[in-house]
Amino acid sequence: MSQEFSEDLYWRIIYLHADGLSTVNIANTLRLSKGVINKIIRRYNRWACVKNPFKGIPGRRKLFSRADITLLRSLVGKKIDWYLDELVYEMECLTGKRASIATLWRSLQYLGITRKKLQKAALERNEIVRAYYLATISAPKKIRSDLGSADLIRVRSVRFSKF
């Protein structure tokens, strides 16, 4: 990994170049390589700055700022019995940022807040939703009445055959 120099050293390179010194003289004066000198001069000529404008912290940008995290911590402190979906909705209302449940969960883990056990009311609600889903997918499908039973058997055998 290459060594990162300070910004004032980069500006010193630009000032010496503006004074008319050659790349070799700047390299000898500051005891840097000619490649570093040329790179900084090219960057300044192209972008008018000495720091790389496209270099940043690798990875995805954080959704919640420090103020948002502080708000989340106080919200969890006030509303201890809220579930993650309720926290997501409240954080969206307060900060204007839409976060997924997984993102909120990672933020809570970052704060050191552990998960809560599912209470009986929520468990019963989830069981009702699950039972409705199972009833919907297991409902008998309507068979077309315009096809006879022989046609239906032939269609099935053609569909499942390898030919």
Coordinates of C-alpha atoms in Angstrom, one line a residue:
M1 CA 0.0 0.0 0.0
S2 CA 1.4 3.4 -0.9
Q3 CA 2.2 6.0 1.7
E4 CA -0.2 8.9 1.9
F5 CA 1.5 12.3 2.2
S6 CA 0.0 15.4 3.9
E7 CA -2.0 17.9 2.0
D8 CA 0.3 20.8 2.8
L9 CA 3.2 18.8 1.2
Y10 CA 1.0 18.5 -2.0
W11 CA 0.4 22.2 -2.0
R12 CA 4.1 22.9 -1.6
I13 CA 4.7 20.8 -4.8
I14 CA 2.1 23.0 -6.6
Y15 CA 3.6 26.2 -5.3
L16 CA 7.2 25.1 -6.3
H17 CA 5.9 24.1 -9.8
A18 CA 4.1 27.5 -10.1
D19 CA 7.4 29.2 -9.2
G20 CA 8.9 27.5 -12.3
L21 CA 10.9 24.7 -10.8
S22 CA 11.2 21.5 -12.8
T23 CA 10.0 18.1 -11.7
V24 CA 13.5 16.9 -11.0
N25 CA 14.4 20.0 -8.9
I26 CA 11.1 19.6 -6.9
A27 CA 11.9 15.9 -6.4
N28 CA 15.4 16.7 -5.1
T29 CA 14.2 19.5 -2.9
L30 CA 11.4 17.6 -1.2
R31 CA 13.1 14.2 -1.5
L32 CA 10.2 12.6 -3.2
S33 CA 10.0 10.6 -6.4
K34 CA 9.4 12.2 -9.8
G35 CA 6.3 10.0 -10.2
V36 CA 4.6 11.4 -7.1
I37 CA 5.4 14.9 -8.2
N38 CA 4.0 14.3 -11.7
K39 CA 0.9 12.7 -10.2
I40 CA 0.1 15.6 -7.9
I41 CA 0.7 18.2 -10.7
R42 CA -1.6 16.2 -13.1
R43 CA -4.2 15.9 -10.4
Y44 CA -4.1 19.7 -9.8
N45 CA -4.2 20.5 -13.5
R46 CA -7.2 18.2 -14.0
W47 CA -9.3 18.7 -10.9
A48 CA -7.9 22.0 -9.3
C49 CA -7.3 20.2 -6.0
V50 CA -4.4 18.2 -4.6
K51 CA -6.4 15.5 -2.8
N52 CA -8.0 12.8 -4.9
P53 CA -11.7 13.8 -5.1
F54 CA -12.8 10.3 -5.8
K55 CA -11.0 8.6 -3.0
G56 CA -13.2 7.9 0.0
I57 CA -14.0 5.3 2.5
P58 CA -14.6 2.0 0.8
G59 CA -18.0 0.3 1.0
R60 CA -21.5 1.5 1.2
R61 CA -22.3 4.8 2.9
K62 CA -24.1 4.7 6.2
L63 CA -27.8 5.4 6.2
F64 CA -28.0 6.7 9.7
S65 CA -25.7 9.5 10.9
R66 CA -24.5 9.9 14.5
A67 CA -27.4 12.1 15.3
D68 CA -29.8 9.5 13.9
I69 CA -28.1 6.8 16.0
T70 CA -28.5 8.9 19.1
L71 CA -32.1 9.4 18.3
L72 CA -32.6 5.6 17.8
R73 CA -30.9 5.0 21.2
S74 CA -33.3 7.4 22.9
L75 CA -36.3 6.0 21.0
V76 CA -35.5 2.5 22.1
G77 CA -35.0 3.7 25.7
K78 CA -38.4 5.3 25.7
K79 CA -40.3 2.6 23.8
I80 CA -38.8 -0.6 25.2
D81 CA -41.6 -2.9 24.0
W82 CA -41.7 -1.8 20.4
Y83 CA -40.9 -4.2 17.6
L84 CA -38.6 -3.6 14.7
D85 CA -41.2 -2.7 12.2
E86 CA -42.6 -0.1 14.6
L87 CA -39.1 1.3 15.1
V88 CA -38.6 1.5 11.3
Y89 CA -41.8 3.4 10.9
E90 CA -41.0 5.8 13.8
M91 CA -37.4 6.4 12.5
E92 CA -38.8 7.1 9.0
C93 CA -41.2 9.7 10.5
L94 CA -38.5 11.3 12.7
T95 CA -35.5 11.3 10.3
G96 CA -37.2 11.0 6.9
K97 CA -34.9 8.1 6.0
R98 CA -36.5 4.8 4.9
A99 CA -34.6 1.8 6.4
S100 CA -35.2 -1.9 6.1
I101 CA -35.7 -4.0 9.2
A102 CA -32.3 -5.6 8.6
T103 CA -30.6 -2.2 8.5
L104 CA -32.3 -1.1 11.8
W105 CA -31.3 -4.5 13.3
R106 CA -27.6 -3.9 12.4
S107 CA -27.8 -0.4 13.9
L108 CA -29.2 -1.8 17.1
Q109 CA -26.5 -4.4 17.2
Y110 CA -23.9 -1.6 16.7
L111 CA -25.5 0.1 19.8
G112 CA -25.2 -3.1 21.8
I113 CA -29.0 -3.6 22.1
T114 CA -30.0 -7.2 22.0
R115 CA -33.2 -8.7 20.6
K116 CA -36.4 -9.2 22.5
K117 CA -38.3 -12.4 22.9
L118 CA -41.6 -12.6 21.0
Q119 CA -44.6 -12.0 23.3
K120 CA -47.7 -14.0 23.3
A121 CA -49.9 -11.5 21.4
A122 CA -47.4 -11.1 18.6
L123 CA -46.9 -14.8 18.4
E124 CA -50.7 -15.4 18.1
R125 CA -50.9 -12.7 15.4
N126 CA -48.1 -14.4 13.5
E127 CA -49.8 -17.8 13.8
I128 CA -53.0 -16.3 12.4
V129 CA -51.2 -14.8 9.4
R130 CA -49.4 -18.1 8.8
A131 CA -52.6 -20.1 9.0
Y132 CA -54.3 -17.8 6.5
Y133 CA -51.3 -18.2 4.1
L134 CA -51.4 -21.9 4.4
A135 CA -55.1 -22.0 3.8
T136 CA -54.7 -19.8 0.7
I137 CA -52.0 -21.9 -0.9
S138 CA -53.7 -25.2 -0.1
A139 CA -57.1 -24.1 -1.4
P140 CA -58.4 -26.4 -4.2
K141 CA -57.8 -25.0 -7.6
K142 CA -60.8 -24.7 -10.0
I143 CA -60.8 -27.2 -12.8
R144 CA -62.0 -26.0 -16.2
S145 CA -65.4 -27.3 -16.8
D146 CA -65.2 -27.1 -20.6
L147 CA -62.6 -29.9 -20.7
G148 CA -63.8 -33.5 -20.1
S149 CA -62.0 -35.8 -17.7
A150 CA -60.3 -37.6 -20.5
D151 CA -59.0 -34.4 -22.0
L152 CA -57.7 -33.4 -18.6
I153 CA -55.9 -36.7 -18.1
R154 CA -54.4 -36.3 -21.6
V155 CA -53.2 -32.8 -20.9
R156 CA -51.6 -33.8 -17.7
S157 CA -49.8 -36.8 -19.3
V158 CA -48.5 -34.6 -22.1
R159 CA -47.3 -31.9 -19.7
F160 CA -45.4 -34.3 -17.5
S161 CA -44.0 -36.6 -20.2
K162 CA -40.5 -36.2 -21.5
F163 CA -41.5 -35.8 -25.1

